[in-house]
PDB file of C-alpha atoms in Angstrom:
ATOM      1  CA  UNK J  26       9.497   6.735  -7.551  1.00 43.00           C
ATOM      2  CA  UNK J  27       7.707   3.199  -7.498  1.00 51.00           C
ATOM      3  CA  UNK J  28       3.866   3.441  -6.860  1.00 64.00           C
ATOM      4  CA  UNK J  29       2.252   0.593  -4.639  1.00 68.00           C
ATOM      5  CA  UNK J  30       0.145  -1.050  -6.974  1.00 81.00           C
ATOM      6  CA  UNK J  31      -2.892  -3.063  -5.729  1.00 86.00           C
ATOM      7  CA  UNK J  32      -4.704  -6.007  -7.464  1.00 91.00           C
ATOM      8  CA  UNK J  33      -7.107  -8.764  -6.507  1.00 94.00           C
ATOM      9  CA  UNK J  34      -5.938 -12.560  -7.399  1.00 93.00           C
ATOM     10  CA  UNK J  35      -8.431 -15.467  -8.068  1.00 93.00           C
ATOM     11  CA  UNK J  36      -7.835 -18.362 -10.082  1.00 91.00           C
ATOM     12  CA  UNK J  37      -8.927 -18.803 -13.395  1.00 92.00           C
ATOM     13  CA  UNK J  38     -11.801 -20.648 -13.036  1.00 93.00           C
ATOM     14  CA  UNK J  39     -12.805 -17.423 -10.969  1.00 95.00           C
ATOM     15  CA  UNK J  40     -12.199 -15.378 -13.102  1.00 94.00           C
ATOM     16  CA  UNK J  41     -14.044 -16.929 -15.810  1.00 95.00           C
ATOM     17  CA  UNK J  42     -17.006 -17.475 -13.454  1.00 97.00           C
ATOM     18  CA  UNK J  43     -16.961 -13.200 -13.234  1.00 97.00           C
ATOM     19  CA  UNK J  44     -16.747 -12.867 -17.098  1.00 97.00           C
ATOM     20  CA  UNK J  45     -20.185 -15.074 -17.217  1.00 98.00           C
ATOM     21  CA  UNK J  46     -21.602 -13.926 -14.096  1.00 97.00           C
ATOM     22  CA  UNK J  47     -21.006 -10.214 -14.936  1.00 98.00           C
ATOM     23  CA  UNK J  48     -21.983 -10.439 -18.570  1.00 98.00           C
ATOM     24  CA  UNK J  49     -18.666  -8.674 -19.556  1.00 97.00           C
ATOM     25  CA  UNK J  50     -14.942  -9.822 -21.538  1.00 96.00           C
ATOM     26  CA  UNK J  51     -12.376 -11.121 -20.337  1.00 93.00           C
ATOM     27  CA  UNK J  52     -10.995  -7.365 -19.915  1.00 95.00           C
ATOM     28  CA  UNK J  53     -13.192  -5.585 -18.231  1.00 97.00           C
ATOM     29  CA  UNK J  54     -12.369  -8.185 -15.477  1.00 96.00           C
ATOM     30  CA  UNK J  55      -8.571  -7.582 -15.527  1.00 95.00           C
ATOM     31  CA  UNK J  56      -9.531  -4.000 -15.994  1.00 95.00           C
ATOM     32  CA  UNK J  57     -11.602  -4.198 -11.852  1.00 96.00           C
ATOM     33  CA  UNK J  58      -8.705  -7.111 -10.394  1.00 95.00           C
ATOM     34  CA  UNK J  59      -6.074  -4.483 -11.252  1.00 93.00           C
ATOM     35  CA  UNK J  60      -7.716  -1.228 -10.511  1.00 94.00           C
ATOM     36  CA  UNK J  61      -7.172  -0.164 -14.097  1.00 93.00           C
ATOM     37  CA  UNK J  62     -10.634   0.753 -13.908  1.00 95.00           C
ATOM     38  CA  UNK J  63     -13.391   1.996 -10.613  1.00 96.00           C
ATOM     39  CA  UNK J  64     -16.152   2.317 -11.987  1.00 97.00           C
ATOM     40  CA  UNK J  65     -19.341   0.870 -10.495  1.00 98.00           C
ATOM     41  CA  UNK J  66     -19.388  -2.386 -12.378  1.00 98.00           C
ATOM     42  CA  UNK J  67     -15.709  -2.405 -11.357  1.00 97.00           C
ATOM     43  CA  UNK J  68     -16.110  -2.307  -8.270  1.00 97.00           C
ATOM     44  CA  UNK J  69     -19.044  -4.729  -8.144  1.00 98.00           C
ATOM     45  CA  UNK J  70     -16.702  -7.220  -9.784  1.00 98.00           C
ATOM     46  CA  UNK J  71     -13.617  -7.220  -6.993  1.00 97.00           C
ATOM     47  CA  UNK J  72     -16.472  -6.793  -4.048  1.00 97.00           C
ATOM     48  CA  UNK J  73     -17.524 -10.371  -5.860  1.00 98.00           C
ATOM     49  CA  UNK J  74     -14.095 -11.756  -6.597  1.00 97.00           C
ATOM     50  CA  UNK J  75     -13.204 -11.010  -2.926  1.00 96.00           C
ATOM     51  CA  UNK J  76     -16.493 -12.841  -1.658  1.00 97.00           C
ATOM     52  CA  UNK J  77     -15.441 -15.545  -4.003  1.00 96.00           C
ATOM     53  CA  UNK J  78     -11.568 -16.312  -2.446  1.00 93.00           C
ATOM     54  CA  UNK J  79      -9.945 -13.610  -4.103  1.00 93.00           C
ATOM     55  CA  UNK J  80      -7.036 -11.564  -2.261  1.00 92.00           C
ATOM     56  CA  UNK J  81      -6.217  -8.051  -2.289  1.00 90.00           C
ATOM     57  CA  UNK J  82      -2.763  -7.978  -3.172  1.00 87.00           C
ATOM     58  CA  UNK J  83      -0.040  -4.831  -2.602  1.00 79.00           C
ATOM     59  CA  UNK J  84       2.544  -4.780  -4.537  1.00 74.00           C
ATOM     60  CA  UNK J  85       4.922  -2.103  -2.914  1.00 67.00           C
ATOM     61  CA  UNK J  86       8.949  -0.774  -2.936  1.00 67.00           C
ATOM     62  CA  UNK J  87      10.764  -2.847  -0.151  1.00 69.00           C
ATOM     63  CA  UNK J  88      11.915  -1.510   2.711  1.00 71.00           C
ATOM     64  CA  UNK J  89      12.080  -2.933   6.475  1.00 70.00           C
ATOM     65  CA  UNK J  90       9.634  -1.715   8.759  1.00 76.00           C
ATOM     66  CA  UNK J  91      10.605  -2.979  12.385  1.00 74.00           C
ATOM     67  CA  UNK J  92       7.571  -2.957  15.093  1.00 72.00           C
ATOM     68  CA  UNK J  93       9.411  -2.917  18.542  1.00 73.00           C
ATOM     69  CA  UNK J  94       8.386  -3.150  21.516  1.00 71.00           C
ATOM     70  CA  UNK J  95       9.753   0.340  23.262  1.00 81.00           C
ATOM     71  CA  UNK J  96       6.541   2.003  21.243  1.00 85.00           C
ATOM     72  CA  UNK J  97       8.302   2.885  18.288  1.00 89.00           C
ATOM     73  CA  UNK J  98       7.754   1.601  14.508  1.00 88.00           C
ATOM     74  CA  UNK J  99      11.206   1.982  12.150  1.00 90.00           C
ATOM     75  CA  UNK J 100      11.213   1.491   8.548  1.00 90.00           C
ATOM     76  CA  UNK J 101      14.475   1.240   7.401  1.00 89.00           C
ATOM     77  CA  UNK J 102      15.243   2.714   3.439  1.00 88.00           C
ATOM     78  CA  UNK J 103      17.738   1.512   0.990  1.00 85.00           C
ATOM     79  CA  UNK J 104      18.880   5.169   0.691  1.00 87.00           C
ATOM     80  CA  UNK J 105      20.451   5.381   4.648  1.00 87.00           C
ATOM     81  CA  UNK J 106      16.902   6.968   5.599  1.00 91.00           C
ATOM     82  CA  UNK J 107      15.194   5.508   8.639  1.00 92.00           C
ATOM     83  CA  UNK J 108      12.068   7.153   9.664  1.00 94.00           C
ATOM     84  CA  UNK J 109      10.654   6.187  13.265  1.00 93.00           C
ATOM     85  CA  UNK J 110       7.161   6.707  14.397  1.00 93.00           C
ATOM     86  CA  UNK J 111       6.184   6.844  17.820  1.00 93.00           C
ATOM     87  CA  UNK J 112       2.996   4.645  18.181  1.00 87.00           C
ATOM     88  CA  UNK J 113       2.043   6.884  21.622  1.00 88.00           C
ATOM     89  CA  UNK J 114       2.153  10.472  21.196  1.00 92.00           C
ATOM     90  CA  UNK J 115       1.709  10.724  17.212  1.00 93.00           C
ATOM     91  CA  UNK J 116       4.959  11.743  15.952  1.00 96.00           C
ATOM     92  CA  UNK J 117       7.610  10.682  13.252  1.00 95.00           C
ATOM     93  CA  UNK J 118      11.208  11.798  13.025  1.00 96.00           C
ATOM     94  CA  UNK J 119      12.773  10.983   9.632  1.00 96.00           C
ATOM     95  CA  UNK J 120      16.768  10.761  10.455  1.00 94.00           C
ATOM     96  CA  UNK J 121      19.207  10.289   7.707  1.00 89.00           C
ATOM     97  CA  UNK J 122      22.857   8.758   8.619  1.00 76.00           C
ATOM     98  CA  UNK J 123      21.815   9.168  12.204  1.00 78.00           C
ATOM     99  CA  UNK J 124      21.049  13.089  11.738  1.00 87.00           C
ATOM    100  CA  UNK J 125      17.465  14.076  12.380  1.00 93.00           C
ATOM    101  CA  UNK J 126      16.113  16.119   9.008  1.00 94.00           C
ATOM    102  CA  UNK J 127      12.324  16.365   9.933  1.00 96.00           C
ATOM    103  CA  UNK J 128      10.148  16.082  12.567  1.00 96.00           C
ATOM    104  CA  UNK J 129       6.240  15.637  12.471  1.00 97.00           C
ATOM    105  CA  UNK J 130       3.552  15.953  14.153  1.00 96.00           C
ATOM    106  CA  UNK J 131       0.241  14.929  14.985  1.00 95.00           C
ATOM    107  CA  UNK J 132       0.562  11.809  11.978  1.00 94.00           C
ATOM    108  CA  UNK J 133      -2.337  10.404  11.032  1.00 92.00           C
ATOM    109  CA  UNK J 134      -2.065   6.708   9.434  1.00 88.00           C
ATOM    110  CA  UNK J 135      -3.221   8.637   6.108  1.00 90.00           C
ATOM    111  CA  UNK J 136      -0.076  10.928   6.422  1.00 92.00           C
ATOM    112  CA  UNK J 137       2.554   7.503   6.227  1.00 91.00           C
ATOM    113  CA  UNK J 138       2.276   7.401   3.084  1.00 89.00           C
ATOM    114  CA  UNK J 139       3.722  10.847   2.350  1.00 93.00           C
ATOM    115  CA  UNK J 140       6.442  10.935   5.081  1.00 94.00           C
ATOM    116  CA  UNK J 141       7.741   7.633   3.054  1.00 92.00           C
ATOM    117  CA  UNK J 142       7.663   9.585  -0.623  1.00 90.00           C
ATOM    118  CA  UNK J 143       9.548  12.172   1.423  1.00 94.00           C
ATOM    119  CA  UNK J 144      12.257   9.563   3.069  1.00 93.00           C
ATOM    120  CA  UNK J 145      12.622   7.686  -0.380  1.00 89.00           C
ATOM    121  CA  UNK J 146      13.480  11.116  -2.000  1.00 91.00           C
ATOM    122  CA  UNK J 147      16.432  11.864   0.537  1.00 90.00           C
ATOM    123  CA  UNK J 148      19.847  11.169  -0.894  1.00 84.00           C
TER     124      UNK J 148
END
């Protein structure tokens, strides 16, 4: 499966500017923008990049996700999955070709993530 991948863009000069204000290469700044590293100076150097212009940027598998206005969310999946969260009472019902296949519960936003590896995996 395709990760989401996060990284912070500035422009050059930026980045330069953190190379010389940070007292470290050229790497070590690529290294924080993309998360390859979280250390402490890495995360000093994105808190600066992002006081400096830069933009968190998520780089993530495509798939439709439909707000609507009955209460619902729907992402939609290239594999025929669609999985439908109901904004009011907490739940999600992943349905493939129209035929419900799991139901949950109590969803937290920090559960999303893992109802969409499971939706992605259906074939």
């Amino acid at each position: 499966m395709n990760e989401v991948k996060k990284f912070v863009t500035v422009s050059k000069e930026k980045r330069e500017w953190l190379v010389k204000a940070f007292q470290v290469s050229g790497v070590m700044v690529w290294k924080a923008l993309t998360f390859e590293s979280n250390s402490p100076l890495a995360q000093r150097i994105r808190k600066a990049a992002m006081n400096h212009g830069g933009i968190l940027m998520v780089c993530a598998p495509e798939f439709s996700t439909m707000h609507d206005s009955d209460g619902y969310m729907r992402q939609y999946f290239p594999n025929g999955v669609m999985v439908e969260f109901h904004k009011k009472n907490n739940t999600a019902a992943v349905m493939h070709k129209g035929r419900v296949i799991k139901i949950y519960d109590h969803v937290l936003v920090s559960d999303i993530s893992a109802i969409q590896e499971y939706a992605k995996s259906l074939r």
